[in-house]
């Protein structure tokens, strides 16, 4: 399945973009009123290289799991690119308490069977994590 962002530009709010002095959880000044990026052709490398798990087809489902519908945005992180040395999916809540909706819980339940997944709660340093028992055990030891 080829997926597209369509009307979703959640990453333009969630991501920290140091080159633009943009903090996480605030709208990018280049986020166009009609959707999309006002500097798409010259956007910083973090934006250029970014792909969420929805676009990468890492989570099964339809439009209901697109970040602007689900309220959670996931992205893969390799063991080499994080402080804990484990491959995982990282997630961000798009709005407060999105993690507690039934659709979000279904996605987390599915992911918990396959991959270590950490979700940062909206504008907090609080995380919820799920995963297969062996991966959770490995994570807890760190």
mmCIF file of N, CA and C in Angstrom:
data_model
loop_
_atom_site.group_PDB
_atom_site.id
_atom_site.type_symbol
_atom_site.label_atom_id
_atom_site.label_comp_id
_atom_site.label_asym_id
_atom_site.label_seq_id
_atom_site.Cartn_x
_atom_site.Cartn_y
_atom_site.Cartn_z
ATOM 1 N N UNK A 1 0.849 -1.181 0.000
ATOM 2 C CA UNK A 1 0.000 0.000 0.000
ATOM 3 C C UNK A 1 0.890 1.238 0.000
ATOM 4 N N UNK A 2 0.690 2.115 -0.956
ATOM 5 C CA UNK A 2 1.398 3.393 -0.969
ATOM 6 C C UNK A 2 0.556 4.395 -0.195
ATOM 7 N N UNK A 3 1.143 4.960 0.827
ATOM 8 C CA UNK A 3 0.437 5.933 1.653
ATOM 9 C C UNK A 3 0.986 7.328 1.408
ATOM 10 N N UNK A 4 0.127 8.313 1.635
ATOM 11 C CA UNK A 4 0.564 9.702 1.505
ATOM 12 C C UNK A 4 0.122 10.484 2.735
ATOM 13 N N UNK A 5 0.737 11.627 2.910
ATOM 14 C CA UNK A 5 0.399 12.490 4.043
ATOM 15 C C UNK A 5 -1.006 13.064 3.890
ATOM 16 N N UNK A 6 -1.443 13.297 2.653
ATOM 17 C CA UNK A 6 -2.713 13.963 2.364
ATOM 18 C C UNK A 6 -2.825 15.221 3.213
ATOM 19 N N UNK A 7 -3.825 15.306 4.073
ATOM 20 C CA UNK A 7 -4.026 16.520 4.868
ATOM 21 C C UNK A 7 -3.327 16.467 6.226
ATOM 22 N N UNK A 8 -2.449 15.522 6.428
ATOM 23 C CA UNK A 8 -1.734 15.414 7.703
ATOM 24 C C UNK A 8 -0.388 16.144 7.607
ATOM 25 N N UNK A 9 -0.166 17.063 8.526
ATOM 26 C CA UNK A 9 1.132 17.717 8.648
ATOM 27 C C UNK A 9 1.523 17.828 10.123
ATOM 28 N N UNK A 10 1.142 16.803 10.878
ATOM 29 C CA UNK A 10 1.406 16.752 12.315
ATOM 30 C C UNK A 10 2.900 16.894 12.612
ATOM 31 N N UNK A 11 3.747 16.325 11.768
ATOM 32 C CA UNK A 11 5.186 16.411 11.997
ATOM 33 C C UNK A 11 5.655 17.866 12.028
ATOM 34 N N UNK A 12 4.955 18.754 11.315
ATOM 35 C CA UNK A 12 5.316 20.176 11.299
ATOM 36 C C UNK A 12 5.056 20.844 12.646
ATOM 37 N N UNK A 13 4.320 20.181 13.504
ATOM 38 C CA UNK A 13 4.073 20.685 14.853
ATOM 39 C C UNK A 13 4.929 19.942 15.872
ATOM 40 N N UNK A 14 4.984 18.631 15.768
ATOM 41 C CA UNK A 14 5.615 17.785 16.777
ATOM 42 C C UNK A 14 7.138 17.896 16.784
ATOM 43 N N UNK A 15 7.758 17.899 15.617
ATOM 44 C CA UNK A 15 9.215 17.844 15.537
ATOM 45 C C UNK A 15 9.907 19.110 16.030
ATOM 46 N N UNK A 16 11.046 18.922 16.695
ATOM 47 C CA UNK A 16 11.956 20.027 16.972
ATOM 48 C C UNK A 16 12.829 20.198 15.727
ATOM 49 N N UNK A 17 12.974 21.425 15.255
ATOM 50 C CA UNK A 17 13.797 21.697 14.072
ATOM 51 C C UNK A 17 14.796 22.781 14.461
ATOM 52 N N UNK A 18 15.965 22.337 14.885
ATOM 53 C CA UNK A 18 16.974 23.280 15.394
ATOM 54 C C UNK A 18 17.398 24.310 14.361
ATOM 55 N N UNK A 19 17.508 23.883 13.096
ATOM 56 C CA UNK A 19 17.921 24.821 12.042
ATOM 57 C C UNK A 19 16.967 26.008 11.924
ATOM 58 N N UNK A 20 15.712 25.797 12.290
ATOM 59 C CA UNK A 20 14.703 26.863 12.219
ATOM 60 C C UNK A 20 14.397 27.454 13.598
ATOM 61 N N UNK A 21 15.129 26.984 14.619
ATOM 62 C CA UNK A 21 14.874 27.397 16.009
ATOM 63 C C UNK A 21 13.419 27.110 16.406
ATOM 64 N N UNK A 22 12.902 26.003 15.895
ATOM 65 C CA UNK A 22 11.526 25.591 16.183
ATOM 66 C C UNK A 22 11.527 24.526 17.264
ATOM 67 N N UNK A 23 10.801 24.781 18.329
ATOM 68 C CA UNK A 23 10.683 23.816 19.415
ATOM 69 C C UNK A 23 9.626 22.770 19.070
ATOM 70 N N UNK A 24 9.702 21.623 19.757
ATOM 71 C CA UNK A 24 8.680 20.605 19.551
ATOM 72 C C UNK A 24 7.347 21.084 20.120
ATOM 73 N N UNK A 25 6.280 20.543 19.585
ATOM 74 C CA UNK A 25 4.911 20.868 19.996
ATOM 75 C C UNK A 25 4.548 22.330 19.760
ATOM 76 N N UNK A 26 5.073 22.929 18.710
ATOM 77 C CA UNK A 26 4.596 24.250 18.296
ATOM 78 C C UNK A 26 4.634 24.290 16.773
ATOM 79 N N UNK A 27 3.708 25.019 16.205
ATOM 80 C CA UNK A 27 3.610 25.057 14.750
ATOM 81 C C UNK A 27 4.826 25.708 14.128
ATOM 82 N N UNK A 28 5.266 25.166 13.033
ATOM 83 C CA UNK A 28 6.356 25.740 12.256
ATOM 84 C C UNK A 28 5.833 26.996 11.559
ATOM 85 N N UNK A 29 6.651 28.029 11.521
ATOM 86 C CA UNK A 29 6.235 29.273 10.862
ATOM 87 C C UNK A 29 6.080 29.074 9.356
ATOM 88 N N UNK A 30 6.641 28.007 8.829
ATOM 89 C CA UNK A 30 6.554 27.732 7.392
ATOM 90 C C UNK A 30 5.399 26.799 7.043
ATOM 91 N N UNK A 31 4.637 26.402 8.055
ATOM 92 C CA UNK A 31 3.474 25.542 7.833
ATOM 93 C C UNK A 31 2.411 26.391 7.133
ATOM 94 N N UNK A 32 2.102 26.049 5.914
ATOM 95 C CA UNK A 32 1.194 26.854 5.098
ATOM 96 C C UNK A 32 -0.243 26.745 5.603
ATOM 97 N N UNK A 33 -0.994 27.833 5.461
ATOM 98 C CA UNK A 33 -2.400 27.855 5.890
ATOM 99 C C UNK A 33 -3.236 26.801 5.182
ATOM 100 N N UNK A 34 -2.924 26.522 3.941
ATOM 101 C CA UNK A 34 -3.671 25.546 3.142
ATOM 102 C C UNK A 34 -3.124 24.135 3.313
ATOM 103 N N UNK A 35 -2.136 23.959 4.171
ATOM 104 C CA UNK A 35 -1.493 22.664 4.371
ATOM 105 C C UNK A 35 -0.198 22.600 3.587
ATOM 106 N N UNK A 36 0.703 21.824 4.070
ATOM 107 C CA UNK A 36 1.980 21.691 3.383
ATOM 108 C C UNK A 36 3.022 22.652 3.914
ATOM 109 N N UNK A 37 4.151 22.663 3.268
ATOM 110 C CA UNK A 37 5.311 23.425 3.724
ATOM 111 C C UNK A 37 5.587 24.587 2.778
ATOM 112 N N UNK A 38 5.752 25.767 3.343
ATOM 113 C CA UNK A 38 6.045 26.948 2.552
ATOM 114 C C UNK A 38 7.466 26.992 2.020
ATOM 115 N N UNK A 39 8.374 26.175 2.581
ATOM 116 C CA UNK A 39 9.768 26.126 2.116
ATOM 117 C C UNK A 39 10.151 24.698 1.726
ATOM 118 N N UNK A 40 9.206 23.963 1.167
ATOM 119 C CA UNK A 40 9.390 22.544 0.888
ATOM 120 C C UNK A 40 10.686 22.251 0.128
ATOM 121 N N UNK A 41 10.986 23.007 -0.886
ATOM 122 C CA UNK A 41 12.173 22.739 -1.707
ATOM 123 C C UNK A 41 13.482 22.982 -0.955
ATOM 124 N N UNK A 42 13.465 23.841 0.049
ATOM 125 C CA UNK A 42 14.696 24.169 0.790
ATOM 126 C C UNK A 42 14.583 23.797 2.262
ATOM 127 N N UNK A 43 13.657 22.922 2.600
ATOM 128 C CA UNK A 43 13.427 22.555 4.005
ATOM 129 C C UNK A 43 14.679 21.914 4.610
ATOM 130 N N UNK A 44 14.833 22.048 5.949
ATOM 131 C CA UNK A 44 16.007 21.470 6.624
ATOM 132 C C UNK A 44 16.059 19.945 6.492
ATOM 133 N N UNK A 45 17.240 19.396 6.739
ATOM 134 C CA UNK A 45 17.445 17.957 6.556
ATOM 135 C C UNK A 45 16.537 17.116 7.443
ATOM 136 N N UNK A 46 16.257 17.541 8.694
ATOM 137 C CA UNK A 46 15.377 16.722 9.545
ATOM 138 C C UNK A 46 14.003 16.576 8.888
ATOM 139 N N UNK A 47 13.521 17.637 8.265
ATOM 140 C CA UNK A 47 12.226 17.577 7.580
ATOM 141 C C UNK A 47 12.329 16.757 6.294
ATOM 142 N N UNK A 48 13.416 16.927 5.581
ATOM 143 C CA UNK A 48 13.631 16.224 4.313
ATOM 144 C C UNK A 48 13.740 14.705 4.539
ATOM 145 N N UNK A 49 14.419 14.304 5.604
ATOM 146 C CA UNK A 49 14.667 12.887 5.872
ATOM 147 C C UNK A 49 13.556 12.222 6.681
ATOM 148 N N UNK A 50 12.617 12.993 7.181
ATOM 149 C CA UNK A 50 11.581 12.491 8.079
ATOM 150 C C UNK A 50 10.591 11.583 7.361
ATOM 151 N N UNK A 51 10.237 10.478 7.977
ATOM 152 C CA UNK A 51 9.128 9.631 7.539
ATOM 153 C C UNK A 51 8.516 8.988 8.770
ATOM 154 N N UNK A 52 7.240 9.146 8.903
ATOM 155 C CA UNK A 52 6.569 8.523 10.048
ATOM 156 C C UNK A 52 6.233 7.067 9.721
ATOM 157 N N UNK A 53 5.920 6.318 10.739
ATOM 158 C CA UNK A 53 5.616 4.891 10.580
ATOM 159 C C UNK A 53 4.391 4.674 9.690
ATOM 160 N N UNK A 54 3.474 5.640 9.680
ATOM 161 C CA UNK A 54 2.305 5.524 8.800
ATOM 162 C C UNK A 54 2.745 5.520 7.339
ATOM 163 N N UNK A 55 3.554 6.491 6.952
ATOM 164 C CA UNK A 55 4.020 6.596 5.562
ATOM 165 C C UNK A 55 4.901 5.403 5.194
ATOM 166 N N UNK A 56 5.704 4.933 6.144
ATOM 167 C CA UNK A 56 6.585 3.794 5.895
ATOM 168 C C UNK A 56 5.851 2.454 5.905
ATOM 169 N N UNK A 57 4.542 2.482 6.220
ATOM 170 C CA UNK A 57 3.725 1.266 6.240
ATOM 171 C C UNK A 57 4.181 0.283 7.316
ATOM 172 N N UNK A 58 4.631 0.792 8.451
ATOM 173 C CA UNK A 58 5.111 -0.075 9.525
ATOM 174 C C UNK A 58 3.997 -0.536 10.456
ATOM 175 N N UNK A 59 2.844 0.079 10.342
ATOM 176 C CA UNK A 59 1.706 -0.266 11.196
ATOM 177 C C UNK A 59 0.522 -0.560 10.291
ATOM 178 N N UNK A 60 -0.082 -1.752 10.436
ATOM 179 C CA UNK A 60 -1.231 -2.061 9.584
ATOM 180 C C UNK A 60 -2.450 -1.225 9.959
ATOM 181 N N UNK A 61 -3.246 -0.952 8.973
ATOM 182 C CA UNK A 61 -4.474 -0.192 9.194
ATOM 183 C C UNK A 61 -4.713 0.766 8.048
ATOM 184 N N UNK A 62 -5.813 1.453 8.141
ATOM 185 C CA UNK A 62 -6.182 2.401 7.101
ATOM 186 C C UNK A 62 -5.992 3.836 7.564
ATOM 187 N N UNK A 63 -6.837 4.701 7.047
ATOM 188 C CA UNK A 63 -6.761 6.130 7.348
ATOM 189 C C UNK A 63 -6.895 6.423 8.846
ATOM 190 N N UNK A 64 -7.534 5.516 9.578
ATOM 191 C CA UNK A 64 -7.736 5.748 11.018
ATOM 192 C C UNK A 64 -6.428 5.791 11.802
ATOM 193 N N UNK A 65 -5.340 5.254 11.233
ATOM 194 C CA UNK A 65 -4.067 5.281 11.961
ATOM 195 C C UNK A 65 -3.138 6.400 11.490
ATOM 196 N N UNK A 66 -3.585 7.209 10.514
ATOM 197 C CA UNK A 66 -2.790 8.385 10.124
ATOM 198 C C UNK A 66 -2.695 9.280 11.361
ATOM 199 N N UNK A 67 -1.528 9.859 11.628
ATOM 200 C CA UNK A 67 -1.333 10.623 12.868
ATOM 201 C C UNK A 67 -2.400 11.670 13.177
ATOM 202 N N UNK A 68 -2.888 12.383 12.178
ATOM 203 C CA UNK A 68 -3.903 13.400 12.452
ATOM 204 C C UNK A 68 -5.256 12.799 12.801
ATOM 205 N N UNK A 69 -5.461 11.521 12.537
ATOM 206 C CA UNK A 69 -6.693 10.825 12.923
ATOM 207 C C UNK A 69 -6.518 10.056 14.228
ATOM 208 N N UNK A 70 -5.382 9.387 14.380
ATOM 209 C CA UNK A 70 -5.130 8.547 15.554
ATOM 210 C C UNK A 70 -4.768 9.367 16.784
ATOM 211 N N UNK A 71 -4.057 10.461 16.570
ATOM 212 C CA UNK A 71 -3.583 11.253 17.710
ATOM 213 C C UNK A 71 -2.232 10.804 18.223
ATOM 214 N N UNK A 72 -1.625 9.842 17.533
ATOM 215 C CA UNK A 72 -0.276 9.375 17.856
ATOM 216 C C UNK A 72 0.522 9.359 16.563
ATOM 217 N N UNK A 73 1.770 9.819 16.645
ATOM 218 C CA UNK A 73 2.665 9.777 15.501
ATOM 219 C C UNK A 73 3.851 8.903 15.895
ATOM 220 N N UNK A 74 4.107 7.859 15.123
ATOM 221 C CA UNK A 74 5.203 6.933 15.397
ATOM 222 C C UNK A 74 6.305 7.080 14.366
ATOM 223 N N UNK A 75 7.532 6.781 14.780
ATOM 224 C CA UNK A 75 8.654 6.786 13.852
ATOM 225 C C UNK A 75 9.687 5.776 14.323
ATOM 226 N N UNK A 76 10.340 5.093 13.375
ATOM 227 C CA UNK A 76 11.327 4.066 13.751
ATOM 228 C C UNK A 76 12.635 4.707 14.216
ATOM 229 N N UNK A 77 13.267 4.055 15.176
ATOM 230 C CA UNK A 77 14.579 4.472 15.681
ATOM 231 C C UNK A 77 15.451 3.224 15.733
ATOM 232 N N UNK A 78 16.597 3.282 15.072
ATOM 233 C CA UNK A 78 17.491 2.129 15.074
ATOM 234 C C UNK A 78 18.318 2.100 16.351
ATOM 235 N N UNK A 79 18.851 0.947 16.687
ATOM 236 C CA UNK A 79 19.664 0.781 17.892
ATOM 237 C C UNK A 79 20.868 1.721 17.880
ATOM 238 N N UNK A 80 21.402 1.985 16.712
ATOM 239 C CA UNK A 80 22.582 2.843 16.593
ATOM 240 C C UNK A 80 22.257 4.315 16.831
ATOM 241 N N UNK A 81 20.979 4.677 16.718
ATOM 242 C CA UNK A 81 20.589 6.083 16.796
ATOM 243 C C UNK A 81 19.832 6.467 18.059
ATOM 244 N N UNK A 82 20.069 5.758 19.162
ATOM 245 C CA UNK A 82 19.442 6.166 20.415
ATOM 246 C C UNK A 82 20.331 5.804 21.595
ATOM 247 N N UNK A 83 20.004 6.374 22.737
ATOM 248 C CA UNK A 83 20.824 6.217 23.935
ATOM 249 C C UNK A 83 20.747 4.835 24.576
ATOM 250 N N UNK A 84 19.686 4.083 24.297
ATOM 251 C CA UNK A 84 19.516 2.777 24.945
ATOM 252 C C UNK A 84 20.028 1.611 24.108
ATOM 253 N N UNK A 85 20.356 1.847 22.842
ATOM 254 C CA UNK A 85 20.931 0.798 22.012
ATOM 255 C C UNK A 85 19.957 -0.278 21.576
ATOM 256 N N UNK A 86 18.660 0.054 21.518
ATOM 257 C CA UNK A 86 17.645 -0.902 21.083
ATOM 258 C C UNK A 86 16.849 -0.316 19.912
ATOM 259 N N UNK A 87 16.552 -1.134 18.933
ATOM 260 C CA UNK A 87 15.658 -0.692 17.861
ATOM 261 C C UNK A 87 14.248 -0.642 18.420
ATOM 262 N N UNK A 88 13.502 0.389 18.028
ATOM 263 C CA UNK A 88 12.155 0.570 18.572
ATOM 264 C C UNK A 88 11.359 1.521 17.706
ATOM 265 N N UNK A 89 10.089 1.637 18.057
ATOM 266 C CA UNK A 89 9.268 2.707 17.512
ATOM 267 C C UNK A 89 9.130 3.743 18.616
ATOM 268 N N UNK A 90 9.370 4.972 18.264
ATOM 269 C CA UNK A 90 9.093 6.074 19.184
ATOM 270 C C UNK A 90 7.777 6.674 18.738
ATOM 271 N N UNK A 91 7.057 7.223 19.685
ATOM 272 C CA UNK A 91 5.789 7.856 19.362
ATOM 273 C C UNK A 91 5.613 9.143 20.138
ATOM 274 N N UNK A 92 4.757 9.967 19.634
ATOM 275 C CA UNK A 92 4.408 11.227 20.272
ATOM 276 C C UNK A 92 2.892 11.331 20.281
ATOM 277 N N UNK A 93 2.341 11.739 21.408
ATOM 278 C CA UNK A 93 0.927 12.079 21.426
ATOM 279 C C UNK A 93 0.753 13.395 20.683
ATOM 280 N N UNK A 94 -0.223 13.462 19.827
ATOM 281 C CA UNK A 94 -0.491 14.649 19.023
ATOM 282 C C UNK A 94 -1.360 15.644 19.788
ATOM 283 N N UNK A 95 -2.204 15.135 20.656
ATOM 284 C CA UNK A 95 -3.024 15.975 21.534
ATOM 285 C C UNK A 95 -3.159 15.258 22.868
ATOM 286 N N UNK A 96 -3.515 15.983 23.932
ATOM 287 C CA UNK A 96 -3.583 15.366 25.264
ATOM 288 C C UNK A 96 -4.524 14.159 25.309
ATOM 289 N N UNK A 97 -4.057 13.108 25.952
ATOM 290 C CA UNK A 97 -4.824 11.884 26.218
ATOM 291 C C UNK A 97 -5.209 11.079 24.970
ATOM 292 N N UNK A 98 -4.587 11.374 23.840
ATOM 293 C CA UNK A 98 -4.873 10.601 22.624
ATOM 294 C C UNK A 98 -4.523 9.127 22.815
ATOM 295 N N UNK A 99 -3.546 8.857 23.652
ATOM 296 C CA UNK A 99 -3.087 7.484 23.879
ATOM 297 C C UNK A 99 -4.185 6.605 24.489
ATOM 298 N N UNK A 100 -5.170 7.221 25.127
ATOM 299 C CA UNK A 100 -6.203 6.459 25.824
ATOM 300 C C UNK A 100 -7.434 6.157 24.972
ATOM 301 N N UNK A 101 -7.467 6.612 23.716
ATOM 302 C CA UNK A 101 -8.621 6.313 22.868
ATOM 303 C C UNK A 101 -8.603 4.834 22.478
ATOM 304 N N UNK A 102 -9.741 4.323 22.073
ATOM 305 C CA UNK A 102 -9.812 2.897 21.734
ATOM 306 C C UNK A 102 -8.948 2.578 20.514
ATOM 307 N N UNK A 103 -8.913 3.450 19.500
ATOM 308 C CA UNK A 103 -8.074 3.180 18.326
ATOM 309 C C UNK A 103 -6.596 3.166 18.705
ATOM 310 N N UNK A 104 -6.183 4.107 19.543
ATOM 311 C CA UNK A 104 -4.778 4.150 19.969
ATOM 312 C C UNK A 104 -4.430 2.906 20.782
ATOM 313 N N UNK A 105 -5.318 2.474 21.635
ATOM 314 C CA UNK A 105 -5.069 1.282 22.437
ATOM 315 C C UNK A 105 -4.974 0.035 21.558
ATOM 316 N N UNK A 106 -5.775 -0.037 20.501
ATOM 317 C CA UNK A 106 -5.695 -1.161 19.558
ATOM 318 C C UNK A 106 -4.323 -1.187 18.884
ATOM 319 N N UNK A 107 -3.849 -0.013 18.450
ATOM 320 C CA UNK A 107 -2.543 0.070 17.794
ATOM 321 C C UNK A 107 -1.437 -0.325 18.772
ATOM 322 N N UNK A 108 -1.488 0.191 19.996
ATOM 323 C CA UNK A 108 -0.464 -0.145 20.996
ATOM 324 C C UNK A 108 -0.485 -1.632 21.338
ATOM 325 N N UNK A 109 -1.675 -2.212 21.410
ATOM 326 C CA UNK A 109 -1.786 -3.645 21.687
ATOM 327 C C UNK A 109 -1.139 -4.453 20.564
ATOM 328 N N UNK A 110 -1.376 -4.059 19.326
ATOM 329 C CA UNK A 110 -0.763 -4.727 18.174
ATOM 330 C C UNK A 110 0.759 -4.582 18.219
ATOM 331 N N UNK A 111 1.238 -3.352 18.434
ATOM 332 C CA UNK A 111 2.678 -3.109 18.469
ATOM 333 C C UNK A 111 3.344 -3.862 19.612
ATOM 334 N N UNK A 112 2.655 -3.994 20.732
ATOM 335 C CA UNK A 112 3.239 -4.643 21.911
ATOM 336 C C UNK A 112 3.629 -6.091 21.643
ATOM 337 N N UNK A 113 3.061 -6.684 20.625
ATOM 338 C CA UNK A 113 3.375 -8.070 20.276
ATOM 339 C C UNK A 113 4.611 -8.184 19.386
ATOM 340 N N UNK A 114 5.049 -7.035 18.808
ATOM 341 C CA UNK A 114 6.089 -7.103 17.781
ATOM 342 C C UNK A 114 7.339 -6.276 18.038
ATOM 343 N N UNK A 115 7.201 -5.112 18.673
ATOM 344 C CA UNK A 115 8.346 -4.211 18.776
ATOM 345 C C UNK A 115 8.238 -3.342 20.027
ATOM 346 N N UNK A 116 9.378 -3.062 20.627
ATOM 347 C CA UNK A 116 9.419 -2.126 21.740
ATOM 348 C C UNK A 116 8.934 -0.769 21.225
ATOM 349 N N UNK A 117 7.984 -0.177 21.922
ATOM 350 C CA UNK A 117 7.386 1.088 21.500
ATOM 351 C C UNK A 117 7.306 2.029 22.691
ATOM 352 N N UNK A 118 7.859 3.220 22.552
ATOM 353 C CA UNK A 118 7.802 4.248 23.586
ATOM 354 C C UNK A 118 6.998 5.414 23.050
ATOM 355 N N UNK A 119 6.035 5.884 23.825
ATOM 356 C CA UNK A 119 5.197 7.004 23.415
ATOM 357 C C UNK A 119 5.344 8.127 24.434
ATOM 358 N N UNK A 120 5.746 9.290 23.951
ATOM 359 C CA UNK A 120 5.849 10.478 24.799
ATOM 360 C C UNK A 120 4.476 11.133 24.880
ATOM 361 N N UNK A 121 4.043 11.391 26.105
ATOM 362 C CA UNK A 121 2.760 12.054 26.296
ATOM 363 C C UNK A 121 2.865 13.522 25.887
ATOM 364 N N UNK A 122 1.762 14.078 25.469
ATOM 365 C CA UNK A 122 1.700 15.418 24.906
ATOM 366 C C UNK A 122 2.332 16.465 25.825
ATOM 367 N N UNK A 123 3.370 17.112 25.326
ATOM 368 C CA UNK A 123 4.080 18.196 26.013
ATOM 369 C C UNK A 123 4.567 17.814 27.406
ATOM 370 N N UNK A 124 4.928 16.542 27.597
ATOM 371 C CA UNK A 124 5.406 16.075 28.895
ATOM 372 C C UNK A 124 6.674 15.245 28.708
ATOM 373 N N UNK A 125 7.348 15.004 29.798
ATOM 374 C CA UNK A 125 8.478 14.070 29.799
ATOM 375 C C UNK A 125 8.020 12.726 30.354
ATOM 376 N N UNK A 126 6.753 12.435 30.233
ATOM 377 C CA UNK A 126 6.158 11.169 30.668
ATOM 378 C C UNK A 126 6.061 10.263 29.446
ATOM 379 N N UNK A 127 6.437 8.985 29.628
ATOM 380 C CA UNK A 127 6.409 8.015 28.539
ATOM 381 C C UNK A 127 5.603 6.790 28.936
ATOM 382 N N UNK A 128 4.915 6.225 27.977
ATOM 383 C CA UNK A 128 4.291 4.914 28.114
ATOM 384 C C UNK A 128 5.064 3.996 27.185
ATOM 385 N N UNK A 129 5.385 2.811 27.663
ATOM 386 C CA UNK A 129 6.090 1.885 26.785
ATOM 387 C C UNK A 129 5.440 0.516 26.819
ATOM 388 N N UNK A 130 5.460 -0.136 25.645
ATOM 389 C CA UNK A 130 4.903 -1.477 25.465
ATOM 390 C C UNK A 130 5.857 -2.250 24.575
ATOM 391 N N UNK A 131 5.708 -3.564 24.589
ATOM 392 C CA UNK A 131 6.534 -4.392 23.713
ATOM 393 C C UNK A 131 6.480 -5.841 24.108
ATOM 394 N N UNK A 132 7.120 -6.684 23.314
ATOM 395 C CA UNK A 132 7.207 -8.099 23.656
ATOM 396 C C UNK A 132 7.937 -8.255 24.992
ATOM 397 N N UNK A 133 7.593 -9.261 25.788
ATOM 398 C CA UNK A 133 8.209 -9.426 27.111
ATOM 399 C C UNK A 133 9.737 -9.402 27.107
ATOM 400 N N UNK A 134 10.378 -10.056 26.138
ATOM 401 C CA UNK A 134 11.842 -10.072 26.119
ATOM 402 C C UNK A 134 12.421 -8.673 25.886
ATOM 403 N N UNK A 135 11.791 -7.883 25.006
ATOM 404 C CA UNK A 135 12.256 -6.519 24.726
ATOM 405 C C UNK A 135 11.991 -5.594 25.918
ATOM 406 N N UNK A 136 10.855 -5.784 26.581
ATOM 407 C CA UNK A 136 10.558 -4.977 27.771
ATOM 408 C C UNK A 136 11.572 -5.260 28.873
ATOM 409 N N UNK A 137 11.908 -6.519 29.038
ATOM 410 C CA UNK A 137 12.891 -6.902 30.055
ATOM 411 C C UNK A 137 14.259 -6.284 29.749
ATOM 412 N N UNK A 138 14.652 -6.369 28.502
ATOM 413 C CA UNK A 138 15.925 -5.774 28.072
ATOM 414 C C UNK A 138 15.923 -4.267 28.312
ATOM 415 N N UNK A 139 14.799 -3.602 28.002
ATOM 416 C CA UNK A 139 14.669 -2.169 28.192
ATOM 417 C C UNK A 139 14.727 -1.796 29.671
ATOM 418 N N UNK A 140 14.061 -2.559 30.511
ATOM 419 C CA UNK A 140 14.036 -2.272 31.955
ATOM 420 C C UNK A 140 15.400 -2.400 32.605
ATOM 421 N N UNK A 141 16.284 -3.210 32.021
ATOM 422 C CA UNK A 141 17.619 -3.405 32.580
ATOM 423 C C UNK A 141 18.525 -2.201 32.320
ATOM 424 N N UNK A 142 18.142 -1.385 31.376
ATOM 425 C CA UNK A 142 18.998 -0.243 30.989
ATOM 426 C C UNK A 142 18.848 0.897 31.972
#
